[in-house]
């Protein structure tokens, strides 16, 4: 059943190839060719070897072909053939070489051909095959062809039929027999097609001896469209052939004045596509801890350098809100320690307002009692460390990006 289907497909391919061969050039298109190819090789379901039953595989090879006259030619092939096993007792695949020679017939002296010949396969066993098929050399360039081919291989050893589909590239040698050239003037510019280096020039355009439009001032715009003839050499022109007015960059920021939306940006500022300064955000912060004596909410050194540095920071960043956290050590009643921590926070808040002039609306005092101990070792040193207020102020500010 499979063999009959393959034979039917091959006959259809023969008929199609004969139809394609009608539109061809007279005389051999080339004398010989050297090609490389790859194939999908389908083995007959009953093709066997000492290790099992073959299935399908891949073939890669080279070929040399030649034309003896307008219709007849020949070729030789050498390839590496790798076949998978449908069923195997020892290995998944078999690999070897295949040699072949074919006679080729080119109906109508075209690029389509029929072939028939002999093949010899050297796999785990040796097989002799006869082959028939159809192919075509598709022209890609003067000396380059794309190969397509379909063929059937009858294995005389197993009395089976294999099928191959092939594609490759061929480099051709020898010159085509050219048909007599018909000389005309397709674009009606007065220069014949065989001399016209600029086909398709617009109607009415002035052309030179090569059939190309004249550009008297060599500015890249032909005379037909040049609204400013005789522009000086090397002058930049627009599509009408007129000089382009140069646009300056007054603030030297790399953005031309006609696109600069922020003129006079500082010299070292990095700018965006509109010529405006790019700002980056940076987080700044300041932290302070103020210790207290045992059972006291009195600030021991209200003029300390730490406090003055903190005041300087929150005055510089005047939009920040400040949370003053009061804390107590572990000894004592929980409620009493909470009250004491609130007194400490409020004492520092009052200091910032009365002595340093900080706006009270920016300040919030909050007591935490003994709930956030820094040191839980229950020693005198630990109690001293835990009696404190703690403040951290953070602000995100914008700064100019520098080049």
Coordinates of C-alpha atoms in Angstrom, one line a residue:
X1 CA 0.0 0.0 0.0
X2 CA 2.8 2.5 0.9
X3 CA 4.7 1.6 -2.2
X4 CA 1.7 2.3 -4.4
X5 CA 1.1 5.6 -2.7
X6 CA 4.7 6.6 -3.2
X7 CA 4.6 5.6 -6.9
X8 CA 1.4 7.7 -7.4
X9 CA 3.0 10.7 -5.7
X10 CA 6.1 10.4 -7.9
X11 CA 4.0 10.2 -11.1
X12 CA 2.2 13.4 -10.0
X13 CA 5.6 15.0 -9.5
X14 CA 6.7 14.0 -13.0
X15 CA 3.6 15.6 -14.5
X16 CA 4.1 18.8 -12.5
X17 CA 7.7 18.9 -13.5
X18 CA 6.9 18.6 -17.2
X19 CA 4.5 21.5 -16.9
X20 CA 7.1 23.7 -15.1
X21 CA 9.7 22.9 -17.8
X22 CA 7.8 24.7 -20.6
X23 CA 9.0 28.2 -19.6
X24 CA 12.7 27.7 -20.2
X25 CA 15.6 29.3 -21.9
X26 CA 17.1 27.8 -25.2
X27 CA 20.4 26.0 -24.9
X28 CA 22.0 24.4 -21.7
X29 CA 21.9 26.8 -18.8
X30 CA 25.2 25.5 -17.4
X31 CA 27.8 22.8 -18.2
X32 CA 28.3 21.2 -14.8
X33 CA 27.7 21.6 -11.1
X34 CA 29.0 20.7 -7.7
X35 CA 26.4 20.4 -4.9
X36 CA 25.9 19.6 -1.2
X37 CA 22.7 18.2 0.1
X38 CA 20.7 16.7 2.9
X39 CA 17.9 14.1 2.6
X40 CA 15.1 12.6 4.6
X41 CA 15.5 8.8 3.9
X42 CA 12.5 6.6 4.6
X43 CA 13.3 2.9 4.5
X44 CA 10.7 0.3 3.6
X45 CA 9.1 -1.3 6.6
X46 CA 10.4 -4.7 5.6
X47 CA 14.0 -3.7 4.9
X48 CA 16.2 -5.7 7.4
X49 CA 19.8 -5.9 8.5
X50 CA 21.6 -8.4 10.8
X51 CA 20.6 -6.2 13.8
X52 CA 16.9 -5.5 13.0
X53 CA 14.4 -3.7 10.8
X54 CA 15.2 -0.2 9.5
X55 CA 12.8 2.7 9.8
X56 CA 14.0 6.2 8.6
X57 CA 17.0 8.4 8.8
X58 CA 19.1 11.3 7.6
X59 CA 21.5 11.5 4.6
X60 CA 24.2 14.1 4.0
X61 CA 26.3 14.2 0.9
X62 CA 28.0 15.8 -2.1
X63 CA 27.3 15.4 -5.8
X64 CA 29.0 16.3 -9.1
X65 CA 26.9 16.6 -12.2
X66 CA 27.3 17.6 -15.9
X67 CA 25.3 18.3 -19.0
X68 CA 26.2 16.4 -22.1
X69 CA 23.8 18.3 -24.4
X70 CA 20.5 20.2 -24.2
X71 CA 18.6 17.3 -22.7
X72 CA 21.0 14.7 -21.2
X73 CA 23.3 14.8 -18.3
X74 CA 24.8 12.6 -15.6
X75 CA 25.9 12.8 -11.9
X76 CA 27.8 11.0 -9.2
X77 CA 26.8 11.1 -5.5
X78 CA 28.6 10.2 -2.2
X79 CA 26.8 10.5 1.1
X80 CA 26.8 9.5 4.7
X81 CA 23.6 7.6 5.6
X82 CA 22.3 7.1 9.2
X83 CA 19.2 5.0 9.6
X84 CA 17.2 4.4 12.8
X85 CA 15.9 0.9 13.6
X86 CA 12.2 0.2 13.8
X87 CA 13.1 -2.9 15.7
X88 CA 16.6 -3.9 16.9
X89 CA 18.3 -6.5 19.0
X90 CA 21.5 -4.5 19.8
X91 CA 21.6 -0.9 18.7
X92 CA 19.3 2.1 18.0
X93 CA 20.8 3.1 14.6
X94 CA 23.1 2.1 11.8
X95 CA 25.5 4.4 9.9
X96 CA 27.5 4.0 6.7
X97 CA 28.0 5.3 3.2
X98 CA 26.1 5.3 0.0
X99 CA 27.5 5.7 -3.5
X100 CA 25.4 6.4 -6.6
X101 CA 25.5 7.3 -10.3
X102 CA 22.5 8.6 -12.3
X103 CA 21.6 9.5 -15.9
X104 CA 19.6 12.7 -16.0
X105 CA 17.0 13.8 -18.6
X106 CA 16.0 17.5 -18.9
X107 CA 12.7 17.8 -20.9
X108 CA 12.4 21.0 -22.9
X109 CA 16.0 21.8 -21.9
X110 CA 14.7 23.3 -18.6
X111 CA 15.8 23.1 -14.9
X112 CA 13.5 20.2 -14.2
X113 CA 15.0 16.7 -14.7
X114 CA 14.1 13.0 -14.4
X115 CA 16.8 10.6 -13.2
X116 CA 17.5 6.9 -13.0
X117 CA 20.6 5.0 -11.9
X118 CA 22.2 2.7 -9.4
X119 CA 23.1 2.9 -5.7
X120 CA 25.4 0.9 -3.4
X121 CA 24.8 1.1 0.4
X122 CA 27.5 0.1 2.9
X123 CA 25.8 -0.3 6.2
X124 CA 25.9 -3.3 8.6
X125 CA 25.2 -5.2 5.4
X126 CA 25.7 -4.2 1.8
X127 CA 22.8 -3.4 -0.5
X128 CA 22.4 -2.7 -4.2
X129 CA 19.6 -0.5 -5.3
X130 CA 18.1 1.0 -8.5
X131 CA 16.6 4.5 -8.3
X132 CA 14.2 6.7 -10.3
X133 CA 12.9 10.2 -9.5
X134 CA 12.3 13.8 -10.4
X135 CA 14.1 17.0 -9.3
X136 CA 14.6 20.6 -10.1
X137 CA 17.5 23.1 -10.0
X138 CA 15.9 26.4 -8.9
X139 CA 17.9 29.5 -10.0
X140 CA 19.0 31.7 -7.1
X141 CA 21.8 33.6 -8.8
X142 CA 23.8 33.2 -12.1
X143 CA 26.0 30.4 -10.6
X144 CA 23.9 29.2 -7.7
X145 CA 20.9 26.8 -7.7
X146 CA 18.7 25.4 -5.0
X147 CA 18.2 21.6 -5.4
X148 CA 14.9 19.8 -4.7
X149 CA 14.4 16.2 -5.5
X150 CA 12.1 13.2 -4.7
X151 CA 13.1 9.6 -5.6
X152 CA 12.4 5.9 -5.1
X153 CA 15.1 3.3 -4.4
X154 CA 14.4 -0.4 -5.1
X155 CA 16.6 -2.6 -3.0
X156 CA 17.4 -5.7 -5.0
X157 CA 18.8 -7.5 -1.9
X158 CA 15.5 -7.3 0.2
X159 CA 13.1 -6.7 -2.7
X160 CA 11.9 -3.5 -0.9
X161 CA 11.3 0.1 -1.9
X162 CA 12.8 3.1 -0.1
X163 CA 11.9 6.7 -0.6
X164 CA 14.0 9.9 -0.3
X165 CA 13.3 13.6 -0.3
X166 CA 16.3 15.8 -0.9
X167 CA 17.3 19.5 -0.7
X168 CA 20.6 21.2 -1.3
X169 CA 22.7 23.9 -2.9
X170 CA 24.6 23.6 -6.3
X171 CA 27.3 25.8 -7.6
X172 CA 27.2 25.8 -11.4
X173 CA 30.0 26.2 -14.0
X174 CA 29.9 27.2 -17.6
X175 CA 27.9 30.0 -19.3
X176 CA 24.3 30.1 -20.4
X177 CA 23.5 30.3 -24.1
X178 CA 21.9 33.7 -24.2
X179 CA 18.9 34.5 -26.4
X180 CA 19.2 37.5 -28.7
X181 CA 18.8 40.7 -26.6
X182 CA 15.8 42.8 -27.4
X183 CA 16.8 46.5 -27.2
X184 CA 14.2 48.9 -26.1
X185 CA 13.7 52.0 -23.9
X186 CA 11.3 51.0 -21.2
X187 CA 11.2 54.4 -19.4
X188 CA 11.2 56.5 -22.6
X189 CA 14.2 58.6 -21.5
X190 CA 16.1 58.3 -24.8
X191 CA 18.6 55.8 -23.5
X192 CA 18.2 52.1 -24.6
X193 CA 17.7 49.5 -21.9
X194 CA 21.0 47.9 -22.5
X195 CA 22.8 51.2 -21.7
X196 CA 20.4 52.6 -19.1
X197 CA 21.9 52.4 -15.6
X198 CA 18.9 54.1 -14.0
X199 CA 15.8 52.4 -15.3
X200 CA 12.4 53.8 -14.4
X201 CA 13.3 57.5 -14.4
X202 CA 10.2 59.7 -14.1
X203 CA 8.6 61.0 -17.3
X204 CA 10.0 64.3 -18.5
X205 CA 13.1 64.1 -16.4
X206 CA 16.4 65.3 -17.9
X207 CA 19.0 62.4 -18.0
X208 CA 22.6 62.0 -18.9
X209 CA 24.2 59.4 -21.3
X210 CA 23.7 56.7 -18.6
X211 CA 20.0 57.3 -18.4
X212 CA 20.2 58.8 -14.9
X213 CA 18.6 62.1 -13.8
X214 CA 20.7 65.2 -13.9
X215 CA 21.8 66.9 -10.7
X216 CA 23.8 69.9 -11.9
X217 CA 24.9 71.2 -8.5
X218 CA 25.6 67.6 -7.1
X219 CA 23.6 68.2 -3.9
X220 CA 21.8 64.9 -4.1
X221 CA 18.5 66.4 -5.4
X222 CA 17.9 66.0 -9.2
X223 CA 17.2 69.1 -11.3
X224 CA 13.5 68.1 -11.7
X225 CA 12.9 68.6 -7.9
X226 CA 15.7 71.1 -7.0
X227 CA 14.1 74.4 -5.9
X228 CA 17.6 75.9 -5.2
X229 CA 19.9 75.1 -8.1
X230 CA 23.6 76.0 -8.0
X231 CA 24.0 75.5 -4.2
X232 CA 27.7 75.7 -3.1
X233 CA 29.6 72.4 -2.9
X234 CA 29.2 70.4 0.3
X235 CA 26.2 72.4 1.4
X236 CA 23.7 70.4 3.4
X237 CA 20.3 70.6 1.7
X238 CA 16.7 69.4 2.4
X239 CA 14.5 67.4 0.1
X240 CA 13.9 70.5 -2.1
X241 CA 17.6 71.0 -2.7
X242 CA 17.7 74.2 -0.5
X243 CA 20.3 74.8 2.3
X244 CA 19.4 73.5 5.8
X245 CA 19.7 76.2 8.4
X246 CA 21.9 74.9 11.3
X247 CA 20.3 74.9 14.7
X248 CA 22.6 75.9 17.6
X249 CA 22.9 74.8 21.2
X250 CA 23.1 78.0 23.3
X251 CA 23.6 76.3 26.7
X252 CA 25.9 73.6 25.4
X253 CA 23.8 70.8 27.0
X254 CA 23.8 68.6 23.9
X255 CA 20.1 69.4 23.0
X256 CA 19.6 71.7 20.0
X257 CA 17.8 75.0 20.7
X258 CA 14.7 74.0 18.6
X259 CA 14.1 71.1 21.0
X260 CA 15.4 72.5 24.2
X261 CA 12.6 73.1 26.6
X262 CA 14.8 74.3 29.5
X263 CA 17.2 76.9 28.1
X264 CA 20.3 78.0 30.2
X265 CA 20.7 74.8 32.2
X266 CA 23.8 74.9 34.4
X267 CA 27.0 73.7 32.6
X268 CA 27.6 70.5 34.6
X269 CA 24.0 69.3 34.9
X270 CA 23.0 66.1 33.2
X271 CA 19.9 66.7 31.0
X272 CA 17.1 64.6 29.5
X273 CA 15.9 64.6 25.8
X274 CA 14.1 67.9 26.4
X275 CA 17.3 69.6 27.7
X276 CA 16.0 69.8 31.3
X277 CA 18.1 69.0 34.4
X278 CA 17.7 65.4 35.6
X279 CA 17.1 65.2 39.4
X280 CA 17.9 62.1 41.4
X281 CA 16.4 61.2 44.8
X282 CA 18.6 60.5 47.8
X283 CA 17.6 59.5 51.3
X284 CA 19.3 61.4 54.2
X285 CA 18.8 60.6 57.9
X286 CA 20.0 61.6 61.3
X287 CA 19.9 59.6 64.6
X288 CA 20.3 60.7 68.2
X289 CA 20.2 59.0 71.6
X290 CA 20.0 61.0 74.8
X291 CA 20.6 59.1 78.1
X292 CA 19.0 59.9 81.5
X293 CA 19.8 59.4 85.2
X294 CA 18.0 56.7 87.2
X295 CA 14.4 57.6 87.9
X296 CA 14.9 61.0 86.1
X297 CA 13.4 62.9 83.1
X298 CA 15.9 65.7 83.3
X299 CA 18.1 66.2 80.2
X300 CA 21.6 66.3 81.6
X301 CA 23.4 68.3 78.9
X302 CA 20.8 70.3 76.8
X303 CA 23.6 72.1 74.9
X304 CA 25.6 69.0 73.9
X305 CA 27.1 68.9 70.4
X306 CA 24.9 65.9 69.5
X307 CA 21.7 67.8 70.3
X308 CA 22.9 70.9 68.3
X309 CA 23.8 68.7 65.3
X310 CA 20.4 67.1 65.4
X311 CA 18.7 70.5 65.6
X312 CA 20.7 71.7 62.6
X313 CA 19.6 68.7 60.6
X314 CA 15.9 69.0 61.3
X315 CA 16.0 72.8 60.6
X316 CA 17.7 72.1 57.2
X317 CA 15.0 69.6 56.3
X318 CA 12.0 71.6 57.5
X319 CA 9.3 69.3 56.1
X320 CA 10.2 66.3 58.2
X321 CA 8.0 65.1 61.1
X322 CA 9.9 64.0 64.3
X323 CA 8.8 61.1 66.6
X324 CA 10.6 61.3 70.0
X325 CA 10.7 57.9 71.6
X326 CA 11.1 57.7 75.4
X327 CA 12.4 54.5 77.0
X328 CA 12.9 53.3 80.6
X329 CA 15.1 50.6 82.2
X330 CA 13.7 47.3 83.5
X331 CA 13.5 47.9 87.3
X332 CA 10.2 49.2 88.7
X333 CA 6.6 48.9 88.0
X334 CA 5.5 48.7 84.3
X335 CA 3.0 51.5 84.5
X336 CA 5.5 53.7 86.3
X337 CA 8.1 53.0 83.7
X338 CA 5.7 53.9 80.9
X339 CA 4.9 57.2 82.6
X340 CA 8.5 58.0 83.1
X341 CA 9.4 57.2 79.5
X342 CA 6.6 59.6 78.3
X343 CA 8.0 62.3 80.6
X344 CA 11.4 61.9 79.1
X345 CA 10.1 62.2 75.6
X346 CA 8.0 65.3 76.5
X347 CA 11.0 66.8 78.2
X348 CA 13.1 66.6 75.0
X349 CA 10.2 67.9 72.9
X350 CA 9.9 70.9 75.3
X351 CA 13.7 71.5 74.9
X352 CA 13.5 71.5 71.1
X353 CA 10.5 74.0 71.1
X354 CA 11.6 76.4 73.9
X355 CA 15.4 76.5 73.5
X356 CA 15.9 75.7 69.8
X357 CA 12.7 77.1 68.2
X358 CA 11.5 74.0 66.5
X359 CA 7.8 74.2 65.4
X360 CA 5.8 72.1 67.9
X361 CA 3.5 70.8 65.1
X362 CA 6.5 68.8 63.7
X363 CA 7.1 67.0 67.0
X364 CA 5.4 64.0 68.6
X365 CA 6.4 62.5 71.9
X366 CA 5.7 58.8 72.7
X367 CA 6.7 56.6 75.6
X368 CA 7.5 52.9 75.3
X369 CA 8.3 52.1 78.9
X370 CA 10.5 49.0 79.2
X371 CA 9.1 47.3 76.1
X372 CA 12.1 48.0 73.8
X373 CA 15.2 47.3 75.9
X374 CA 18.6 47.6 74.2
X375 CA 20.2 45.3 76.8
X376 CA 18.3 42.6 78.7
X377 CA 21.2 41.5 81.0
X378 CA 19.6 43.2 84.1
X379 CA 22.9 44.8 85.1
X380 CA 23.6 48.4 86.2
X381 CA 25.3 49.0 82.9
X382 CA 22.3 47.6 81.0
X383 CA 19.9 49.8 83.0
X384 CA 21.9 52.9 82.2
X385 CA 21.9 52.0 78.5
X386 CA 18.1 51.5 78.5
X387 CA 17.3 54.8 80.2
X388 CA 17.1 57.0 77.0
X389 CA 15.2 58.8 74.3
X390 CA 15.8 57.8 70.7
X391 CA 15.0 59.7 67.5
X392 CA 15.7 58.9 63.9
X393 CA 14.7 61.4 61.2
X394 CA 14.7 60.4 57.5
X395 CA 14.1 62.6 54.5
X396 CA 14.1 62.0 50.7
X397 CA 15.6 64.9 48.8
X398 CA 16.1 65.7 45.1
X399 CA 19.6 66.5 43.9
X400 CA 20.9 67.5 40.5
X401 CA 22.5 64.8 38.4
X402 CA 26.0 65.8 37.3
X403 CA 27.7 64.9 34.0

